[in-house]
PDB file of N, CA and C in Angstrom:
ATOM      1  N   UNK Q1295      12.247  56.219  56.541  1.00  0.00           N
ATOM      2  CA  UNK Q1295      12.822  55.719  55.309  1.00  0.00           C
ATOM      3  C   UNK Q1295      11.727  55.021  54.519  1.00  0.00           C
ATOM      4  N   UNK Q1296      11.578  55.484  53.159  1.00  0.00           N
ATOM      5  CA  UNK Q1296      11.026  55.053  52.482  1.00  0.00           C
ATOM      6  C   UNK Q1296      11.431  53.628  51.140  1.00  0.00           C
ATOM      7  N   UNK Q1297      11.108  52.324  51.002  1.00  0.00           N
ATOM      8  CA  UNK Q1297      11.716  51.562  50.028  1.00  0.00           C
ATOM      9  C   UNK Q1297      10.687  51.492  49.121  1.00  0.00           C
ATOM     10  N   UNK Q1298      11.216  51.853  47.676  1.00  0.00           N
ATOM     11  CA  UNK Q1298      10.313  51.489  47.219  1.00  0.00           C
ATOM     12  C   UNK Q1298      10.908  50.878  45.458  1.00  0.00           C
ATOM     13  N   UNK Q1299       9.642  49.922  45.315  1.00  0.00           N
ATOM     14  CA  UNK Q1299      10.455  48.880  44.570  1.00  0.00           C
ATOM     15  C   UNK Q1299       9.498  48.804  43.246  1.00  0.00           C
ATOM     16  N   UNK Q1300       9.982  49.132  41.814  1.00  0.00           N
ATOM     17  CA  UNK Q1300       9.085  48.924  40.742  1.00  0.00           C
ATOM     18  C   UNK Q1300       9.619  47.416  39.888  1.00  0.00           C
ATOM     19  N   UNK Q1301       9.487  46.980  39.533  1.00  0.00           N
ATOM     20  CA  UNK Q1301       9.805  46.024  38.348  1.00  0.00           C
ATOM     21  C   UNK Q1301       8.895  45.502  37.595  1.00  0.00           C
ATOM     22  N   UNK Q1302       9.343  44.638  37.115  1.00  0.00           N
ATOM     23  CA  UNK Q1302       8.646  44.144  35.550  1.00  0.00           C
ATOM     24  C   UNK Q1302       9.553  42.858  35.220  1.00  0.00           C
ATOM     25  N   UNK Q1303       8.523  41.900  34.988  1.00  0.00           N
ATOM     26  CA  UNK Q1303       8.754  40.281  34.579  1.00  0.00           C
ATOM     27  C   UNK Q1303       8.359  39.691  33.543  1.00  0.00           C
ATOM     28  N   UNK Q1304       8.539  38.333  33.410  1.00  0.00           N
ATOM     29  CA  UNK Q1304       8.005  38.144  31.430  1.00  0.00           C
ATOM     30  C   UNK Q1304       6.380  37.980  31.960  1.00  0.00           C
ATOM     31  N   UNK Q1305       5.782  37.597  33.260  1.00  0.00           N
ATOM     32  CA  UNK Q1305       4.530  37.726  33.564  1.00  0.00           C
ATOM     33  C   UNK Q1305       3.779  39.143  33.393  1.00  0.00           C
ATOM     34  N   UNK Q1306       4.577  40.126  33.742  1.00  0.00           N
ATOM     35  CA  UNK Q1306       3.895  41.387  33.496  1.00  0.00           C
ATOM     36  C   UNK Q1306       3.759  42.221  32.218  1.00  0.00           C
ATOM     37  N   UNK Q1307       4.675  41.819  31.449  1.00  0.00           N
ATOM     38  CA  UNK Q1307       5.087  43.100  30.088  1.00  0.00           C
ATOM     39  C   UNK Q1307       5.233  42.146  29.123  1.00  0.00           C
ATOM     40  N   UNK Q1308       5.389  42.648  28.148  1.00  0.00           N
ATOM     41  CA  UNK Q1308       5.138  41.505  26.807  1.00  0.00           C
ATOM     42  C   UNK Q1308       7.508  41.006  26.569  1.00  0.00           C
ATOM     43  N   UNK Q1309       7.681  40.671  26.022  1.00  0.00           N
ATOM     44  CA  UNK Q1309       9.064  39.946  26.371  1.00  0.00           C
ATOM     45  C   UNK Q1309      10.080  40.833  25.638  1.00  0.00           C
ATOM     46  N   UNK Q1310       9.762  41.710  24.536  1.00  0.00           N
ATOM     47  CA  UNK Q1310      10.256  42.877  24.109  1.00  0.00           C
ATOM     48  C   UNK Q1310      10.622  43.685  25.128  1.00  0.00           C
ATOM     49  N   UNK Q1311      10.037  44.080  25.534  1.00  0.00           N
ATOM     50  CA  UNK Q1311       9.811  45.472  26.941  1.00  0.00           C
ATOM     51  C   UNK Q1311      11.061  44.469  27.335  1.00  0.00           C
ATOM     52  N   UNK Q1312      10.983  43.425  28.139  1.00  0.00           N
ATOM     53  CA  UNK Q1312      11.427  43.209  28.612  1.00  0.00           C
ATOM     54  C   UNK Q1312      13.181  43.184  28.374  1.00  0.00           C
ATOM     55  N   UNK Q1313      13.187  42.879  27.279  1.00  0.00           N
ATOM     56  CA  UNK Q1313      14.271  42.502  27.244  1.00  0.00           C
ATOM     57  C   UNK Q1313      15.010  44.167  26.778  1.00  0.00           C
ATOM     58  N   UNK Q1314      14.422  45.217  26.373  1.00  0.00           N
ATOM     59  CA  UNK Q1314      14.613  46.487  26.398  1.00  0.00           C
ATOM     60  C   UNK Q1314      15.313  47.000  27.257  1.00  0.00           C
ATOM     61  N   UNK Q1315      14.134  46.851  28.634  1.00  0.00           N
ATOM     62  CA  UNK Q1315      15.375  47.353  29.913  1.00  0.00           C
ATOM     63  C   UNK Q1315      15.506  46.592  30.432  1.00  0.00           C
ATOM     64  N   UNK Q1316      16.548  45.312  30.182  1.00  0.00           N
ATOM     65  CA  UNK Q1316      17.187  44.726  30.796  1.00  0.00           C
ATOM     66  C   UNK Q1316      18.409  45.707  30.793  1.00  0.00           C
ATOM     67  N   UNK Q1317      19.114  45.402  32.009  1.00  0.00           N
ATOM     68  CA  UNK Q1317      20.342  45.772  32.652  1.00  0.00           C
ATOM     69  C   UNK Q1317      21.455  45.109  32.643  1.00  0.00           C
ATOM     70  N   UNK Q1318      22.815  45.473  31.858  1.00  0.00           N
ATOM     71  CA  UNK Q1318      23.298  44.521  31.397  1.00  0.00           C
ATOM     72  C   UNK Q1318      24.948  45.007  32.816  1.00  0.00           C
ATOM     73  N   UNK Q1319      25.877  44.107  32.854  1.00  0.00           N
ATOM     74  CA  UNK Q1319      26.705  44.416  33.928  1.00  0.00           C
ATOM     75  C   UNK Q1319      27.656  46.052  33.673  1.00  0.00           C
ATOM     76  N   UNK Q1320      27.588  46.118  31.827  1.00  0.00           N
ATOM     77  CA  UNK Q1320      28.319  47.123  31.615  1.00  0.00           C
ATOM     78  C   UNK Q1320      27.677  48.403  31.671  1.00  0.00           C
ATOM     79  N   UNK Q1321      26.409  48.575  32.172  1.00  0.00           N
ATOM     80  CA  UNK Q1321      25.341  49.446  31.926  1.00  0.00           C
ATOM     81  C   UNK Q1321      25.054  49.709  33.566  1.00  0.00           C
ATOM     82  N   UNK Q1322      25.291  48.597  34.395  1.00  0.00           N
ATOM     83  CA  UNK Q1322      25.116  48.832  35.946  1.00  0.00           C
ATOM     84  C   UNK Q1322      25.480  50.134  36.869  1.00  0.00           C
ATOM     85  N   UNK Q1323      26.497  50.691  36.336  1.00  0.00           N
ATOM     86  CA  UNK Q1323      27.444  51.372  37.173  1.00  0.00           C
ATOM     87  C   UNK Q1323      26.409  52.672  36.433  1.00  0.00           C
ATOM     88  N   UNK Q1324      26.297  52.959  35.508  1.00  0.00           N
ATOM     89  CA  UNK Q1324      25.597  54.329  34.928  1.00  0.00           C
ATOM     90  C   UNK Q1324      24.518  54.397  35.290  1.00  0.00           C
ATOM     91  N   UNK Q1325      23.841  53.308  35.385  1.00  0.00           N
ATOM     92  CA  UNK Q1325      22.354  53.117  35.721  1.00  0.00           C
ATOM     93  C   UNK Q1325      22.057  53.356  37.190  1.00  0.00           C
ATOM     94  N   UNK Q1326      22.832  53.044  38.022  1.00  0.00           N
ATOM     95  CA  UNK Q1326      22.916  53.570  39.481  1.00  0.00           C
ATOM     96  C   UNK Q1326      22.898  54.924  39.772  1.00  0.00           C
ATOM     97  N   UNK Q1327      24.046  55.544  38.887  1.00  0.00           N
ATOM     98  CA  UNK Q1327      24.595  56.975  39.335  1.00  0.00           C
ATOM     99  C   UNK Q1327      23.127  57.333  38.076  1.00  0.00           C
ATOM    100  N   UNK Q1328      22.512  57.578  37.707  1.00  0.00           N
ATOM    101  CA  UNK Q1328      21.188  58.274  37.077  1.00  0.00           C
ATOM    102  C   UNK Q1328      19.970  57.912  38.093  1.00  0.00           C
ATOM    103  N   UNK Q1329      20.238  56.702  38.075  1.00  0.00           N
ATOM    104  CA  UNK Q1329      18.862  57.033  39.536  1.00  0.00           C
ATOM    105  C   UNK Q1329      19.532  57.571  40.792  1.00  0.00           C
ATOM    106  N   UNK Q1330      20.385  57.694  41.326  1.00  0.00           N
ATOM    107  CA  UNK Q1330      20.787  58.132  42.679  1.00  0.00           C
ATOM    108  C   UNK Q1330      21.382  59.841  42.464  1.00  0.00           C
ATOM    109  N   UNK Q1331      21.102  60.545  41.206  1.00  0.00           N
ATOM    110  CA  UNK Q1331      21.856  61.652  40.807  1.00  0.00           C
ATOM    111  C   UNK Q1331      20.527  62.930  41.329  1.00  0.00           C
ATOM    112  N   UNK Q1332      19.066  62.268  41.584  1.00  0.00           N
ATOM    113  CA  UNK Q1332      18.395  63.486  41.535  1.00  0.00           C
ATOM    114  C   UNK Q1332      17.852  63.511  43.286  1.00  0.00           C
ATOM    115  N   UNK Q1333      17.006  64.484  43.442  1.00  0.00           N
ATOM    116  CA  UNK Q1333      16.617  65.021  44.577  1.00  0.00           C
ATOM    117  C   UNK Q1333      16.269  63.813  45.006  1.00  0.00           C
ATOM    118  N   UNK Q1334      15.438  62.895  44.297  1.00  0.00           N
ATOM    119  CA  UNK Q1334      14.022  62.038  45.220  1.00  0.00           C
ATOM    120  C   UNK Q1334      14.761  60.391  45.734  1.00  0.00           C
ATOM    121  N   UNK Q1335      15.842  59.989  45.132  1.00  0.00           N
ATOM    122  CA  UNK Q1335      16.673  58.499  45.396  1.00  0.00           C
ATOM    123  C   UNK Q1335      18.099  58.952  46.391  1.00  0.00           C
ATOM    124  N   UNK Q1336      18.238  58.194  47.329  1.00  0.00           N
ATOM    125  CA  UNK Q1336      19.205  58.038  48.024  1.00  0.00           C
ATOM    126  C   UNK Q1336      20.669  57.052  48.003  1.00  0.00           C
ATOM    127  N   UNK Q1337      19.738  55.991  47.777  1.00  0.00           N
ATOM    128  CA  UNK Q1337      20.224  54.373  47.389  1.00  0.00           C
ATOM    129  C   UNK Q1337      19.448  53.740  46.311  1.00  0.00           C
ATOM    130  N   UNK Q1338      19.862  52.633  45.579  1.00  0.00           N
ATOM    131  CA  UNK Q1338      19.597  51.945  44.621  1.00  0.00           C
ATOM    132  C   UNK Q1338      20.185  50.597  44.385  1.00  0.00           C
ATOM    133  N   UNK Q1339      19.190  49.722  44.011  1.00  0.00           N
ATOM    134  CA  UNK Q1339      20.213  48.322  43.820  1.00  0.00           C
ATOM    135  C   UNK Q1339      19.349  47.860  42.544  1.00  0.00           C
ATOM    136  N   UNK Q1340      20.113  47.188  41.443  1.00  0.00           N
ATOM    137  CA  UNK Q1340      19.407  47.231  40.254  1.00  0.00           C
ATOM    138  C   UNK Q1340      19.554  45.396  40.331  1.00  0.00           C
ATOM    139  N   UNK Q1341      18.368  44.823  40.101  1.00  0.00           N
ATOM    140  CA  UNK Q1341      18.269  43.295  39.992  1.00  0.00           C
ATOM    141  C   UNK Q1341      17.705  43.188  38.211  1.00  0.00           C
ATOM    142  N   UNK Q1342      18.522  42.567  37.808  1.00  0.00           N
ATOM    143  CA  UNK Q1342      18.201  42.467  36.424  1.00  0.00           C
ATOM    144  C   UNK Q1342      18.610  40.980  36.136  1.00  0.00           C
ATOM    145  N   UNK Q1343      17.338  40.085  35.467  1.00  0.00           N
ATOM    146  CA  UNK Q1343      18.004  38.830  34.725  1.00  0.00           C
ATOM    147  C   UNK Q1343      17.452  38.685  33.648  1.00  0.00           C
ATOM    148  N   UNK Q1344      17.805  37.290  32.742  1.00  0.00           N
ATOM    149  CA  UNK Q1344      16.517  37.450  31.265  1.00  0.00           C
ATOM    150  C   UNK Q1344      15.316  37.513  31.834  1.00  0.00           C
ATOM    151  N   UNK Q1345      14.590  37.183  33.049  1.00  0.00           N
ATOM    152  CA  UNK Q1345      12.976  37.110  32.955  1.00  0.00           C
ATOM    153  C   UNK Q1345      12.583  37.937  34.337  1.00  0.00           C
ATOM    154  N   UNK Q1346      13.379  39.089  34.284  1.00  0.00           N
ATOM    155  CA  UNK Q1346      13.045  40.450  35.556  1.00  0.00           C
ATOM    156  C   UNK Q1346      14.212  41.178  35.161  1.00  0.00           C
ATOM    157  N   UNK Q1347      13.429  42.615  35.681  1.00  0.00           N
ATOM    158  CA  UNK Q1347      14.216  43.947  35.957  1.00  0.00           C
ATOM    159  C   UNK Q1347      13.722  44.705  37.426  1.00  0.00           C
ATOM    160  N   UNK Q1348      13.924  44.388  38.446  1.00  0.00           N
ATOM    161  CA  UNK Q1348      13.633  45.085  39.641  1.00  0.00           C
ATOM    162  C   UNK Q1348      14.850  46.407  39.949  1.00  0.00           C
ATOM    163  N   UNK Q1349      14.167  47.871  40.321  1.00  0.00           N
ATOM    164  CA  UNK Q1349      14.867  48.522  40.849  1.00  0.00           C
ATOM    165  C   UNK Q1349      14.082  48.652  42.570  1.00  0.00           C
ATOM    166  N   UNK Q1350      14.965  48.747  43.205  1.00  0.00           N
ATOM    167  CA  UNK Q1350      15.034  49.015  44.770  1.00  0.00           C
ATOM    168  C   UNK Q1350      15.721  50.405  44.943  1.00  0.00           C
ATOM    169  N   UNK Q1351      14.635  51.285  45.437  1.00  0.00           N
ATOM    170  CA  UNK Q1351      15.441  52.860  46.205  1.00  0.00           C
ATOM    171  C   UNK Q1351      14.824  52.963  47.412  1.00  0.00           C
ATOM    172  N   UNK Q1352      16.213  53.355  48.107  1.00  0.00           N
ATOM    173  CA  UNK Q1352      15.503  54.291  48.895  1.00  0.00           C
ATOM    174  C   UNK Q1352      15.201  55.486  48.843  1.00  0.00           C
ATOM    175  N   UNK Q1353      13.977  56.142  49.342  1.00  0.00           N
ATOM    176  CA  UNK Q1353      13.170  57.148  48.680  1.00  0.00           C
ATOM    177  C   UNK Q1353      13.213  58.326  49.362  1.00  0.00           C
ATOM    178  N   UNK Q1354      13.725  59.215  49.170  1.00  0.00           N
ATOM    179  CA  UNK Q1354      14.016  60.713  49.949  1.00  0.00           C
ATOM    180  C   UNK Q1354      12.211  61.138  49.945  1.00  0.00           C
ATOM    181  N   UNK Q1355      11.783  61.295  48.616  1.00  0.00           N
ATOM    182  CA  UNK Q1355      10.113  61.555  48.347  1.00  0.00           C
ATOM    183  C   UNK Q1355       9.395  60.634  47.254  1.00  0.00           C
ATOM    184  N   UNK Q1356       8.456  59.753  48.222  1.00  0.00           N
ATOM    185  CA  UNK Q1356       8.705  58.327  47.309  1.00  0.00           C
ATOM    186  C   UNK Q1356       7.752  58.360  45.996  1.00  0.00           C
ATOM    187  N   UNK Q1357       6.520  59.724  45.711  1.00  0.00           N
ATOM    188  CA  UNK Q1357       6.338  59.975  44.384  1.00  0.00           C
ATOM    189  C   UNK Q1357       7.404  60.472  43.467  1.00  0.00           C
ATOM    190  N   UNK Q1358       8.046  61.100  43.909  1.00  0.00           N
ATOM    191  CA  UNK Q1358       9.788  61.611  43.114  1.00  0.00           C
ATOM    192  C   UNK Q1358       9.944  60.409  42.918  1.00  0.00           C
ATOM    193  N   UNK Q1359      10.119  59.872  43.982  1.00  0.00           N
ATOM    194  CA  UNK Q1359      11.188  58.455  43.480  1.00  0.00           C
ATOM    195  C   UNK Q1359      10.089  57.313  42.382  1.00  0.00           C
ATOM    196  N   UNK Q1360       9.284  57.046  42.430  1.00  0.00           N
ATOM    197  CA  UNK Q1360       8.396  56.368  41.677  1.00  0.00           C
ATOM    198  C   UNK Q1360       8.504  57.023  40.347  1.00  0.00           C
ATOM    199  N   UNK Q1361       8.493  58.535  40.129  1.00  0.00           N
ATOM    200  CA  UNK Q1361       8.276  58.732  38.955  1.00  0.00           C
ATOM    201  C   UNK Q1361       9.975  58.894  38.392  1.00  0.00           C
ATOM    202  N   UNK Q1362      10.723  58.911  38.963  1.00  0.00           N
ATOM    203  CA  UNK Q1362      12.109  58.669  38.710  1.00  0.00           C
ATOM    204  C   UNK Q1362      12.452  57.877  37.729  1.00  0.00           C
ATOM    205  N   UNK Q1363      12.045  56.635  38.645  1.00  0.00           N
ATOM    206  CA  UNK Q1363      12.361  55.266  38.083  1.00  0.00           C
ATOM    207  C   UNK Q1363      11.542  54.906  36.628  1.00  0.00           C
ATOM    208  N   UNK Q1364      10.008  55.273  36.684  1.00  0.00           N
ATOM    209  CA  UNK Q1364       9.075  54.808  36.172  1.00  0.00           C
ATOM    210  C   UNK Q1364      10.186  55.656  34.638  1.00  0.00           C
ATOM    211  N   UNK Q1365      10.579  56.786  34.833  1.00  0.00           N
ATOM    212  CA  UNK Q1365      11.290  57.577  33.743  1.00  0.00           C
ATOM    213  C   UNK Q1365      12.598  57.259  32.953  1.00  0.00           C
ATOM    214  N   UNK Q1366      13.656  56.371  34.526  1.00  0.00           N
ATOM    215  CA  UNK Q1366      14.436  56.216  33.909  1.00  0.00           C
ATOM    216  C   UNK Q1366      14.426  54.487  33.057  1.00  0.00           C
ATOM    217  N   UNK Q1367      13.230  53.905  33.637  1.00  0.00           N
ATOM    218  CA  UNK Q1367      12.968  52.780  32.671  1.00  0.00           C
ATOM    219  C   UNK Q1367      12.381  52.838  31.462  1.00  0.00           C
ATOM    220  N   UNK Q1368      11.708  54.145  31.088  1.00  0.00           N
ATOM    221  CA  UNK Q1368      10.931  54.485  30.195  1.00  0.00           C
ATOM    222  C   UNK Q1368      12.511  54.798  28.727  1.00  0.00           C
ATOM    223  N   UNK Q1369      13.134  55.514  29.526  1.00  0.00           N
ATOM    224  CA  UNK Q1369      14.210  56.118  28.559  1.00  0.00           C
ATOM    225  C   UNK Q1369      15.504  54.791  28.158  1.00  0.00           C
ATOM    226  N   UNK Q1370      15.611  53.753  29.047  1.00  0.00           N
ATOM    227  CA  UNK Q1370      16.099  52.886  28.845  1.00  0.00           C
ATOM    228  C   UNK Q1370      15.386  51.463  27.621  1.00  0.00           C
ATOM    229  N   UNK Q1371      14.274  52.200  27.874  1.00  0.00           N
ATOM    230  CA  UNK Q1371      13.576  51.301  27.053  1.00  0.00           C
ATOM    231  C   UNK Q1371      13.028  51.984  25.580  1.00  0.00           C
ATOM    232  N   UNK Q1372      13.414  53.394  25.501  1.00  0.00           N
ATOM    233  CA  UNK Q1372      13.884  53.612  24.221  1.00  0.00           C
ATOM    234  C   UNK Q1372      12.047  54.516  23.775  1.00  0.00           C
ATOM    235  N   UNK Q1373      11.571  54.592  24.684  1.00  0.00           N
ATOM    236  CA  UNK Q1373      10.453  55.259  24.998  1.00  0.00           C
ATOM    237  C   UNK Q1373      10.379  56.920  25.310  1.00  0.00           C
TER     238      UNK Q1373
END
C-alpha cells in the first residue's frame, strides 16, 4: 500500500491559490468521488481549512495517483 499525500499551505502558495482550492463541506462529497473515480486512487480523505488543503490517497500507482491529484487541484483551482 501506497499513501501518498500532496498539499499546500499559506507557507507554500501565495493566499489566492490558496483559497482557490479550498474545499468547502458542500464540495466534499464530489471531490472524493473524482479522486477515487480513476484507475490510480483507492481511498481519499480531503483536509481542508482557511490556511491548508491536504489530500491523502491511497495509491493503487502512486505516479497515477500524484498526477491525479496534482490535476484535480489544478482544475479546482480554475487552472
Amino acid at each position: 500500500m501506497n499513501v501518498v499525500v500532496v498539499g499546500l499551505n499559506f507557507r507554500s502558495c501565495p493566499l489566492p491559490i490558496l483559497e482557490r482550492v479550498s474545499i468547502g463541506r458542500d464540495q466534499l462529497d464530489k471531490s472524493l468521488r473524482t479522486l477515487v473515480n480513476g484507475d490510480n486512487v483507492s481511498e481519499a480523505i480531503i483536509v481542508s481549512t482557511c490556511l491548508r488543503t491536504e489530500i491523502y490517497v491511497v495509491a493503487e500507482r502512486f505516479h497515477g495517483a500524484v498526477g491525479d491529484i496534482n490535476d484535480f487541484l489544478a482544475s479546482i483551482a480554475g487552472s
